Amino acid sequence: KEDVIATVDMARRAMRLIGSDRQRVYCVYGPEVQAVYDSRDFVLINFKRALDDGDIKPFFQPVIRSLTGQIHSFEALARWNDPDRGTIPPSQFISILEETRQIHLLDLEIFRQVCQLQQSCQRMGLPIPVISVNISPVDFNSCDIVAEIEKIRNQYQIPSKYLKIEVLESVIVSAPDQLKEIIAQLHDLGYEIWMDDFGSGYSSMNNLKDFDFDLLKIDMAFLENFTENSQSKIIISEIVDMAKRLGIETLCEGIENRSQSDFLKEIGCQYQQGYLFAASMEPDELRNFLGEAGQQLENVSLSDYYSQIDRVNVLSNPTHSLAEQNSSLGENIDVPMAIVEKDGCSINYLYFNHALKRLLAIAENGQAVSAENLAKTPSVDKFLLEQMDRCQGKSQAISASYEEGGLHVKIRMRWLASQEKSSFVCIVTSEHYQE
Ligand code: C2E
Ligand code: MG
Ligand code: MG
């Protein structure tokens, strides 16, 4: 009943959808195939108009620093809002724009809108948000991406420390040589380069060896079945441990519950992002939020200070208990450890691991001692403040012991960083009772 040429076209469209999928040997042309091509045609026909009409905008999702719980930065995520079709998610247009080599038009427009928003914040007297922008590796072949983003940044006069560049790891394979050069150029200009979706591609480990990334965004697939599947805990811990040794920061994406978040803090994963904290917000929402954020937002002048503290590897001590590692990794890091901050005469506990909680619970005859309770104990505060003064500015760790009411605790303390405040890592090496 159909025209022969039209029928052959349909068959070819169905065949193309099989692509490189080796599991499929045939595909029948039907409404599903039709829908894929319709949405593809819609993107190809309407993309440039939508960009000009302002239908495509970045939304912003916060990234949290595990250590402080404050917002370190925001990720800009493209949203296409069509007047008729409603919101079109990136999954429906990014890959088509990559295939047709138009993705740089999107990436640069998002980058422009990000800089524009940062400039408007500055003019309104709001804090300038640090924003990470997704750049497709396909862009490297389509234009001089470094020159293009520099042109935009200079136009809006935004210092590069407020911008981070995310490069999707799964596509890196396609452009290895340019990427090395581009990373070097961007570093010289003061940008940080983040590897997005680490672990989802084919050659993650090679990428780490070959490219100089500042941060790994660990793919959210690792968090699937998090509670039941302790294997993901082992894998994430190993990635964080390895990254720390390589001097690369880590961020875990897709955090949806408190237990995932607590685990990541415990193992020293520096940043977290996901629906537990917030979904992405519109530009106006972001501006309103910045007006009210206050303490929730990390002060950019302290970012280096916190990053320096965050370099300490809480997984590096070789005395892990292997026995129970599988069931509750993170809670079994054997070395009781805390990161304490001296702020004038008061002490903040930035980090407090399970081993230390257990040790203190024993010390208090089975009563768990929280960091808050500990901080309220004046004699402990006095002891710690004295030790902090002793080791501040030194590269060597110091030892000291604390005795009170039959309790004997030995600590080793090492200075980590200072800026207005000072931070120290503190390992409790032994404790016992003397009746
Ligand atoms: P991505 O860069 O890895 O972004 C993270 C994605 O995970 C976002 O999806 C975000 O909305 C989603 N997400 C965030 N928190 C959670 C969570 O707790 N649970 C779950 N299940 N998902 C969460 P989105 O916005 O749909 O973006 C998808 C991908 O599209 C991005 O992945 C990125 O690769 C690409 N993309 C987005 N905007 C741009 C852009 O401007 N340029 C380029 N080249 N790619 C972009
Ligand atoms: Mg991203
Ligand atoms: Mg990602």
Short mmCIF file of C-alpha atoms and ligand atoms in Angstrom, two decimals:
data_model
loop_
_atom_site.label_atom_id
_atom_site.label_comp_id
_atom_site.label_asym_id
_atom_site.label_seq_id
_atom_site.Cartn_x
_atom_site.Cartn_y
_atom_site.Cartn_z
CA LYS A 1 0.00 0.00 0.00
CA GLU A 2 3.03 2.25 0.51
CA ASP A 3 5.22 3.93 -2.04
CA VAL A 4 8.29 1.76 -2.68
CA ILE A 5 10.84 4.53 -2.22
CA ALA A 6 9.21 5.70 1.02
CA THR A 7 9.21 2.11 2.26
CA VAL A 8 12.88 1.64 1.55
CA ASP A 9 13.59 4.91 3.35
CA MET A 10 11.69 3.66 6.39
CA ALA A 11 13.61 0.41 6.34
CA ARG A 12 16.86 2.31 6.18
CA ARG A 13 15.86 4.51 9.12
CA ALA A 14 15.03 1.41 11.16
CA MET A 15 18.34 -0.17 10.16
CA ARG A 16 20.32 2.91 11.20
CA LEU A 17 18.86 2.73 14.68
CA ILE A 18 20.54 -0.63 15.18
CA GLY A 19 23.82 1.26 14.91
CA SER A 20 26.68 -0.61 16.47
CA ASP A 21 24.47 -2.65 18.81
CA ARG A 22 25.77 -6.16 18.33
CA GLN A 23 22.86 -7.74 20.15
CA ARG A 24 20.34 -6.64 17.52
CA VAL A 25 20.12 -8.09 14.06
CA TYR A 26 16.91 -6.46 12.87
CA CYS A 27 14.59 -3.58 13.64
CA VAL A 28 11.00 -3.12 12.50
CA TYR A 29 9.92 0.34 11.43
CA GLY A 30 7.01 1.38 13.69
CA PRO A 31 5.81 4.25 15.91
CA GLU A 32 8.86 4.00 18.23
CA VAL A 33 11.28 4.38 15.33
CA GLN A 34 9.15 7.17 13.96
CA ALA A 35 9.20 8.97 17.35
CA VAL A 36 13.01 8.85 17.52
CA TYR A 37 13.28 10.43 14.09
CA ASP A 38 10.58 12.97 14.83
CA SER A 39 12.36 14.22 17.91
CA ARG A 40 15.65 14.19 16.00
CA ASP A 41 14.10 16.21 13.19
CA PHE A 42 12.62 18.58 15.72
CA VAL A 43 16.05 19.20 17.24
CA LEU A 44 17.76 19.66 13.89
CA ILE A 45 15.11 22.01 12.53
CA ASN A 46 14.55 24.06 15.68
CA PHE A 47 17.87 24.17 17.53
CA LYS A 48 19.27 27.40 16.12
CA ARG A 49 15.95 29.19 16.40
CA ALA A 50 15.55 28.01 20.00
CA LEU A 51 19.04 29.27 20.81
CA ASP A 52 18.26 32.69 19.28
CA ASP A 53 14.86 32.89 20.98
CA GLY A 54 16.36 32.18 24.40
CA ASP A 55 14.47 28.89 24.79
CA ILE A 56 17.67 27.16 25.89
CA LYS A 57 19.02 28.17 29.28
CA PRO A 58 21.32 26.81 31.96
CA PHE A 59 19.81 25.53 35.18
CA PHE A 60 22.04 25.26 38.23
CA GLN A 61 22.60 22.37 40.60
CA PRO A 62 24.64 22.91 43.79
CA VAL A 63 27.84 21.01 44.55
CA ILE A 64 28.44 20.53 48.29
CA ARG A 65 31.78 20.34 50.07
CA SER A 66 31.57 17.23 52.26
CA LEU A 67 33.80 18.70 54.96
CA THR A 68 31.68 21.76 55.71
CA GLY A 69 28.31 21.01 54.10
CA GLN A 70 28.56 24.38 52.34
CA ILE A 71 27.91 24.94 48.64
CA HIS A 72 31.22 25.03 46.81
CA SER A 73 29.88 25.60 43.29
CA PHE A 74 26.99 25.03 40.89
CA GLU A 75 26.85 22.93 37.72
CA ALA A 76 25.24 24.58 34.69
CA LEU A 77 22.90 22.08 32.99
CA ALA A 78 21.27 22.98 29.68
CA ARG A 79 17.44 23.06 29.61
CA TRP A 80 15.43 23.55 26.42
CA ASN A 81 11.99 24.89 27.10
CA ASP A 82 9.90 24.75 23.94
CA PRO A 83 6.70 26.86 23.96
CA ASP A 84 4.70 23.90 22.53
CA ARG A 85 6.55 20.78 23.60
CA GLY A 86 7.51 21.89 27.12
CA THR A 87 10.85 20.95 28.65
CA ILE A 88 13.17 18.87 26.48
CA PRO A 89 15.86 17.08 28.54
CA PRO A 90 19.53 17.14 27.43
CA SER A 91 19.39 13.41 26.71
CA GLN A 92 17.16 14.26 23.74
CA PHE A 93 19.39 16.84 22.10
CA ILE A 94 23.04 16.65 23.26
CA SER A 95 24.01 13.55 21.28
CA ILE A 96 22.24 14.76 18.12
CA LEU A 97 24.08 18.07 18.35
CA GLU A 98 27.33 16.17 18.82
CA GLU A 99 26.68 13.97 15.82
CA THR A 100 25.91 16.96 13.63
CA ARG A 101 28.82 19.01 15.04
CA GLN A 102 26.68 21.79 16.42
CA ILE A 103 27.29 21.13 20.10
CA HIS A 104 29.83 23.97 20.36
CA LEU A 105 27.02 26.43 19.59
CA LEU A 106 25.15 25.16 22.63
CA ASP A 107 28.20 24.95 24.89
CA LEU A 108 29.34 28.48 24.06
CA GLU A 109 25.86 29.93 24.52
CA ILE A 110 25.55 28.23 27.92
CA PHE A 111 29.01 29.52 28.81
CA ARG A 112 27.95 33.02 27.76
CA GLN A 113 24.78 32.91 29.84
CA VAL A 114 26.78 31.64 32.82
CA CYS A 115 29.24 34.56 32.60
CA GLN A 116 26.34 36.96 32.12
CA LEU A 117 24.66 35.64 35.25
CA GLN A 118 27.88 35.91 37.23
CA GLN A 119 28.29 39.50 36.06
CA SER A 120 24.71 40.32 37.05
CA CYS A 121 25.33 38.84 40.52
CA GLN A 122 28.42 40.98 40.90
CA ARG A 123 26.49 44.10 39.86
CA MET A 124 23.67 43.31 42.29
CA GLY A 125 26.18 43.00 45.13
CA LEU A 126 25.55 39.27 45.46
CA PRO A 127 28.34 36.72 45.89
CA ILE A 128 29.62 35.53 42.48
CA PRO A 129 28.78 31.83 42.25
CA VAL A 130 31.51 29.42 41.12
CA ILE A 131 30.01 27.55 38.16
CA SER A 132 31.10 24.43 36.26
CA VAL A 133 30.17 24.22 32.59
CA ASN A 134 29.91 21.07 30.45
CA ILE A 135 32.03 21.15 27.30
CA SER A 136 31.80 18.36 24.74
CA PRO A 137 35.11 16.98 23.42
CA VAL A 138 33.51 17.29 19.96
CA ASP A 139 33.95 21.07 20.37
CA PHE A 140 37.73 20.66 20.09
CA ASN A 141 37.37 19.80 16.41
CA SER A 142 34.64 22.32 15.67
CA CYS A 143 36.27 25.56 16.80
CA ASP A 144 39.14 27.03 18.80
CA ILE A 145 37.30 26.39 22.03
CA VAL A 146 39.90 28.01 24.29
CA ALA A 147 39.89 31.25 22.28
CA GLU A 148 36.08 31.26 22.12
CA ILE A 149 35.51 30.86 25.86
CA GLU A 150 38.24 33.38 26.64
CA LYS A 151 36.52 35.90 24.38
CA ILE A 152 33.29 35.44 26.33
CA ARG A 153 34.96 35.49 29.74
CA ASN A 154 36.81 38.70 28.90
CA GLN A 155 33.66 40.31 27.59
CA TYR A 156 31.98 39.77 30.98
CA GLN A 157 35.22 40.20 32.96
CA ILE A 158 34.82 37.13 35.12
CA PRO A 159 38.02 35.82 36.79
CA SER A 160 38.69 32.24 35.64
CA LYS A 161 38.70 30.93 39.22
CA TYR A 162 34.88 31.27 39.14
CA LEU A 163 34.61 28.87 36.17
CA LYS A 164 35.28 25.12 35.97
CA ILE A 165 35.27 23.12 32.75
CA GLU A 166 33.66 19.66 32.76
CA VAL A 167 34.70 17.31 29.98
CA LEU A 168 32.72 14.15 29.48
CA GLU A 169 35.02 11.18 29.90
CA SER A 170 33.15 8.74 27.64
CA VAL A 171 33.85 10.84 24.56
CA ILE A 172 37.47 11.64 25.37
CA VAL A 173 38.51 8.65 23.31
CA SER A 174 37.67 10.64 20.20
CA ALA A 175 40.06 13.53 20.74
CA PRO A 176 43.07 12.55 22.86
CA ASP A 177 45.75 14.72 21.31
CA GLN A 178 43.90 18.00 21.25
CA LEU A 179 42.64 17.39 24.77
CA LYS A 180 46.13 17.31 26.27
CA GLU A 181 46.98 20.60 24.63
CA ILE A 182 43.64 22.18 25.51
CA ILE A 183 43.91 21.18 29.15
CA ALA A 184 47.38 22.74 29.29
CA GLN A 185 46.12 25.98 27.73
CA LEU A 186 43.12 26.17 30.06
CA HIS A 187 45.33 25.52 33.10
CA ASP A 188 47.62 28.36 32.05
CA LEU A 189 44.57 30.62 31.94
CA GLY A 190 43.56 29.58 35.46
CA TYR A 191 40.66 27.23 34.77
CA GLU A 192 40.21 23.89 36.49
CA ILE A 193 39.33 20.89 34.31
CA TRP A 194 36.97 18.29 35.72
CA MET A 195 36.50 14.84 34.20
CA ASP A 196 32.77 14.16 34.05
CA ASP A 197 31.13 10.74 34.50
CA PHE A 198 34.39 9.06 35.51
CA GLY A 199 34.10 5.29 35.28
CA SER A 200 31.40 5.23 32.64
CA GLY A 201 33.77 5.19 29.65
CA TYR A 202 36.02 2.61 28.14
CA SER A 203 39.44 3.79 29.23
CA SER A 204 39.14 5.68 32.48
CA MET A 205 42.44 4.56 33.94
CA ASN A 206 44.34 5.47 30.80
CA ASN A 207 42.70 8.86 30.81
CA LEU A 208 44.02 9.47 34.32
CA LYS A 209 47.50 8.60 33.23
CA ASP A 210 47.41 10.71 30.09
CA PHE A 211 45.49 13.82 31.09
CA ASP A 212 46.02 16.33 33.82
CA PHE A 213 42.57 16.59 35.42
CA ASP A 214 41.94 18.57 38.59
CA LEU A 215 38.87 16.65 39.67
CA LEU A 216 37.03 13.41 38.91
CA LYS A 217 33.25 13.41 38.89
CA ILE A 218 32.51 9.83 39.84
CA ASP A 219 29.64 8.53 37.73
CA MET A 220 26.35 8.09 39.55
CA ALA A 221 26.09 4.52 38.29
CA PHE A 222 28.50 3.53 41.10
CA LEU A 223 25.84 4.48 43.64
CA GLU A 224 23.16 2.19 42.23
CA ASN A 225 21.99 -0.33 44.86
CA PHE A 226 24.24 1.45 47.31
CA THR A 227 22.81 0.05 50.53
CA GLU A 228 22.64 -3.59 49.50
CA ASN A 229 25.69 -3.56 47.32
CA SER A 230 28.74 -2.94 49.44
CA GLN A 231 30.92 -3.57 46.40
CA SER A 232 30.16 -0.05 45.25
CA LYS A 233 31.58 1.20 48.57
CA ILE A 234 34.82 -0.63 47.92
CA ILE A 235 35.06 0.69 44.38
CA ILE A 236 34.29 4.29 45.35
CA SER A 237 36.78 4.14 48.25
CA GLU A 238 39.47 2.87 45.94
CA ILE A 239 38.79 5.62 43.41
CA VAL A 240 38.93 8.29 46.13
CA ASP A 241 42.11 6.79 47.60
CA MET A 242 43.79 6.60 44.19
CA ALA A 243 42.71 10.12 43.22
CA LYS A 244 44.07 11.52 46.52
CA ARG A 245 47.43 9.90 45.89
CA LEU A 246 47.44 11.38 42.38
CA GLY A 247 46.57 14.80 43.78
CA ILE A 248 43.17 14.85 42.05
CA GLU A 249 39.98 15.87 43.85
CA THR A 250 36.81 13.78 43.73
CA LEU A 251 33.12 14.58 43.46
CA CYS A 252 30.37 11.98 43.64
CA GLU A 253 27.24 12.64 41.56
CA GLY A 254 23.69 11.45 42.10
CA ILE A 255 23.60 11.53 45.92
CA GLU A 256 20.03 10.81 46.90
CA ASN A 257 20.17 9.78 50.55
CA ARG A 258 21.93 10.56 53.81
CA SER A 259 23.72 7.22 54.12
CA GLN A 260 25.45 7.75 50.76
CA SER A 261 26.42 11.25 51.82
CA ASP A 262 27.75 10.18 55.25
CA PHE A 263 29.78 7.41 53.66
CA LEU A 264 31.38 9.80 51.15
CA LYS A 265 32.34 12.22 53.89
CA GLU A 266 33.80 9.40 55.97
CA ILE A 267 36.10 8.22 53.17
CA GLY A 268 37.19 11.76 52.30
CA CYS A 269 35.41 12.31 48.96
CA GLN A 270 35.65 16.11 48.75
CA TYR A 271 32.43 17.05 46.97
CA GLN A 272 28.88 15.75 46.53
CA GLN A 273 26.03 16.60 44.19
CA GLY A 274 22.52 15.21 43.92
CA TYR A 275 18.85 15.44 44.73
CA LEU A 276 19.54 14.97 48.47
CA PHE A 277 20.81 18.55 48.47
CA ALA A 278 18.93 20.11 45.56
CA ALA A 279 17.79 19.60 42.00
CA SER A 280 18.79 22.21 39.46
CA MET A 281 17.29 25.70 39.73
CA GLU A 282 16.48 28.42 37.23
CA PRO A 283 18.77 31.45 36.87
CA ASP A 284 16.29 33.70 38.75
CA GLU A 285 15.95 31.15 41.51
CA LEU A 286 19.73 31.02 41.78
CA ARG A 287 19.96 34.80 42.14
CA ASN A 288 17.28 34.77 44.86
CA PHE A 289 19.03 31.93 46.57
CA LEU A 290 22.38 33.75 46.51
CA GLY A 291 20.70 36.72 48.16
CA GLU A 292 19.63 34.56 51.10
CA ALA A 293 22.29 31.83 51.12
CA GLY A 294 24.63 33.39 53.71
CA GLN A 295 26.46 30.66 55.61
CA GLN A 296 25.28 27.99 53.16
CA LEU A 297 27.66 29.31 50.53
CA GLU A 298 31.40 28.76 50.70
CA ASN A 299 33.38 31.98 50.74
CA VAL A 300 35.54 31.82 47.59
CA SER A 301 38.49 33.30 49.47
CA LEU A 302 38.45 30.22 51.74
CA SER A 303 38.22 27.65 48.92
CA ASP A 304 41.98 27.15 48.77
CA TYR A 305 42.11 26.74 52.53
CA TYR A 306 39.45 24.02 52.51
CA SER A 307 40.99 22.32 49.47
CA GLN A 308 44.30 22.16 51.30
CA ILE A 309 42.63 20.51 54.31
CA ASP A 310 40.78 18.18 51.95
CA ARG A 311 44.05 16.80 50.58
CA VAL A 312 44.57 14.72 53.68
CA ASN A 313 43.91 11.09 52.83
CA VAL A 314 41.84 9.52 55.60
CA LEU A 315 42.11 6.17 53.82
CA SER A 316 45.88 6.14 53.64
CA ASN A 317 46.64 4.44 56.92
CA PRO A 318 47.48 0.81 56.23
CA THR A 319 45.82 -0.57 59.33
CA HIS A 320 42.34 -1.09 57.84
CA SER A 321 40.53 -4.11 59.14
CA LEU A 322 40.01 -6.34 56.14
CA ALA A 323 37.64 -8.65 57.91
CA GLU A 324 34.56 -6.48 57.96
CA GLN A 325 35.45 -4.22 55.10
CA ASN A 326 32.91 -5.79 52.80
CA SER A 327 29.93 -5.21 55.02
CA SER A 328 30.53 -1.67 56.15
CA LEU A 329 33.50 -0.05 54.58
CA GLY A 330 34.01 3.44 55.81
CA GLU A 331 32.82 2.53 59.28
CA ASN A 332 35.80 0.24 59.52
CA ILE A 333 38.65 2.58 58.83
CA ASP A 334 40.60 1.45 61.84
CA VAL A 335 42.33 4.64 62.76
CA PRO A 336 40.33 6.98 65.00
CA MET A 337 40.67 10.29 63.27
CA ALA A 338 39.31 13.83 63.39
CA ILE A 339 39.94 17.04 61.52
CA VAL A 340 39.70 19.93 63.93
CA GLU A 341 39.63 23.61 63.20
CA LYS A 342 40.82 26.37 65.48
CA ASP A 343 38.76 29.51 65.07
CA GLY A 344 40.03 32.04 67.59
CA CYS A 345 39.55 30.31 70.92
CA SER A 346 36.89 27.90 69.74
CA ILE A 347 37.15 24.52 68.08
CA ASN A 348 35.11 23.15 65.17
CA TYR A 349 35.09 19.45 64.40
CA LEU A 350 35.12 19.32 60.59
CA TYR A 351 35.52 15.56 60.36
CA PHE A 352 35.03 12.76 62.80
CA ASN A 353 35.24 9.13 61.70
CA HIS A 354 33.46 6.04 62.99
CA ALA A 355 36.57 4.58 64.57
CA LEU A 356 36.91 7.67 66.74
CA LYS A 357 33.22 7.59 67.64
CA ARG A 358 33.63 3.97 68.72
CA LEU A 359 36.70 4.75 70.75
CA LEU A 360 34.97 7.60 72.54
CA ALA A 361 31.93 5.46 73.16
CA ILE A 362 34.19 3.02 75.00
CA ALA A 363 35.87 5.84 76.84
CA GLU A 364 32.52 7.02 78.14
CA ASN A 365 31.54 3.57 79.34
CA GLY A 366 29.35 2.78 76.41
CA GLN A 367 27.84 6.25 76.17
CA ALA A 368 28.41 7.62 72.69
CA VAL A 369 30.14 10.99 72.72
CA SER A 370 29.20 13.28 69.91
CA ALA A 371 31.52 15.88 68.49
CA GLU A 372 29.25 18.53 69.99
CA ASN A 373 29.57 17.03 73.47
CA LEU A 374 33.27 16.71 73.12
CA ALA A 375 33.54 20.31 72.04
CA LYS A 376 31.68 21.33 75.18
CA THR A 377 34.29 19.71 77.41
CA PRO A 378 36.51 22.65 78.43
CA SER A 379 39.49 20.51 79.43
CA VAL A 380 39.55 18.74 76.05
CA ASP A 381 39.31 22.10 74.29
CA LYS A 382 42.15 23.51 76.35
CA PHE A 383 44.32 20.49 75.64
CA LEU A 384 43.64 20.61 71.90
CA LEU A 385 44.20 24.37 71.65
CA GLU A 386 47.58 24.00 73.35
CA GLN A 387 48.60 21.24 70.93
CA MET A 388 47.39 23.28 67.95
CA ASP A 389 49.60 26.17 69.01
CA ARG A 390 52.51 23.75 69.29
CA CYS A 391 52.21 22.31 65.80
CA GLN A 392 50.79 25.18 63.75
CA GLY A 393 53.00 25.96 60.74
CA LYS A 394 55.15 22.86 61.24
CA SER A 395 55.38 20.12 58.66
CA GLN A 396 56.07 17.42 61.26
CA ALA A 397 53.34 15.83 63.33
CA ILE A 398 53.49 16.21 67.12
CA SER A 399 52.50 13.76 69.84
CA ALA A 400 50.78 14.49 73.10
CA SER A 401 48.71 12.72 75.70
CA TYR A 402 45.66 13.68 77.64
CA GLU A 403 44.70 12.31 81.00
CA GLU A 404 41.61 12.87 83.04
CA GLY A 405 39.57 10.74 85.41
CA GLY A 406 41.47 7.56 84.65
CA LEU A 407 41.22 8.15 80.93
CA HIS A 408 44.47 8.22 79.02
CA VAL A 409 44.43 9.25 75.37
CA LYS A 410 47.41 9.70 73.10
CA ILE A 411 47.15 11.83 70.02
CA ARG A 412 49.25 12.62 67.00
CA MET A 413 48.43 15.92 65.38
CA ARG A 414 49.52 17.42 62.10
CA TRP A 415 48.88 20.94 60.85
CA LEU A 416 47.02 21.06 57.53
CA ALA A 417 46.30 24.66 56.58
CA SER A 418 45.76 28.16 57.92
CA GLN A 419 43.81 31.14 56.71
CA GLU A 420 42.14 33.22 59.40
CA LYS A 421 41.41 29.80 60.92
CA SER A 422 43.74 26.80 61.20
CA SER A 423 43.05 23.13 60.70
CA PHE A 424 44.73 20.00 61.97
CA VAL A 425 44.31 16.27 61.49
CA CYS A 426 44.34 14.39 64.73
CA ILE A 427 44.89 10.65 65.09
CA VAL A 428 44.12 9.01 68.41
CA THR A 429 46.71 6.28 68.64
CA SER A 430 45.97 4.64 71.96
CA GLU A 431 43.69 4.80 74.95
CA HIS A 432 43.18 2.84 78.11
CA TYR A 433 41.84 3.13 81.59
CA GLN A 434 43.80 3.45 84.75
CA GLU A 435 41.53 2.56 87.64
P1 C2E B 1 26.08 15.35 33.73
O1 C2E B 1 26.96 16.51 33.37
O2 C2E B 1 26.72 14.15 34.31
O3 C2E B 1 24.99 15.95 34.68
C1 C2E B 1 24.40 15.25 35.73
C2 C2E B 1 23.02 14.80 35.38
O4 C2E B 1 22.47 14.07 36.48
C3 C2E B 1 22.02 15.93 35.14
O5 C2E B 1 21.08 15.47 34.19
C4 C2E B 1 21.39 16.09 36.51
O6 C2E B 1 20.13 16.71 36.45
C5 C2E B 1 21.27 14.66 36.94
N1 C2E B 1 21.21 14.50 38.39
C6 C2E B 1 21.67 15.36 39.33
N2 C2E B 1 21.47 14.89 40.56
C7 C2E B 1 20.91 13.67 40.43
C8 C2E B 1 20.47 12.65 41.38
O7 C2E B 1 20.60 12.78 42.60
N3 C2E B 1 19.94 11.52 40.85
C9 C2E B 1 19.79 11.33 39.51
N4 C2E B 1 19.26 10.18 39.09
N5 C2E B 1 20.19 12.26 38.59
C10 C2E B 1 20.75 13.42 39.06
P2 C2E B 1 20.70 16.33 32.94
O8 C2E B 1 20.54 17.75 33.31
O9 C2E B 1 19.57 15.61 32.29
O10 C2E B 1 21.98 16.24 32.03
C11 C2E B 1 22.35 15.06 31.39
C12 C2E B 1 23.68 15.22 30.69
O11 C2E B 1 23.58 16.11 29.59
C13 C2E B 1 24.75 15.84 31.57
O12 C2E B 1 25.27 14.89 32.43
C14 C2E B 1 25.74 16.32 30.54
O13 C2E B 1 26.56 15.25 30.09
C15 C2E B 1 24.84 16.72 29.39
N6 C2E B 1 24.71 18.20 29.40
C16 C2E B 1 23.87 18.99 30.13
N7 C2E B 1 24.06 20.29 29.83
C17 C2E B 1 25.05 20.34 28.89
C18 C2E B 1 25.72 21.41 28.18
O14 C2E B 1 25.47 22.60 28.36
N8 C2E B 1 26.70 21.04 27.29
C19 C2E B 1 27.03 19.74 27.06
N9 C2E B 1 27.99 19.47 26.18
N10 C2E B 1 26.44 18.72 27.72
C20 C2E B 1 25.46 19.01 28.62
MG MG B 2 28.51 17.48 34.07
MG MG B 3 28.22 13.66 35.26
#
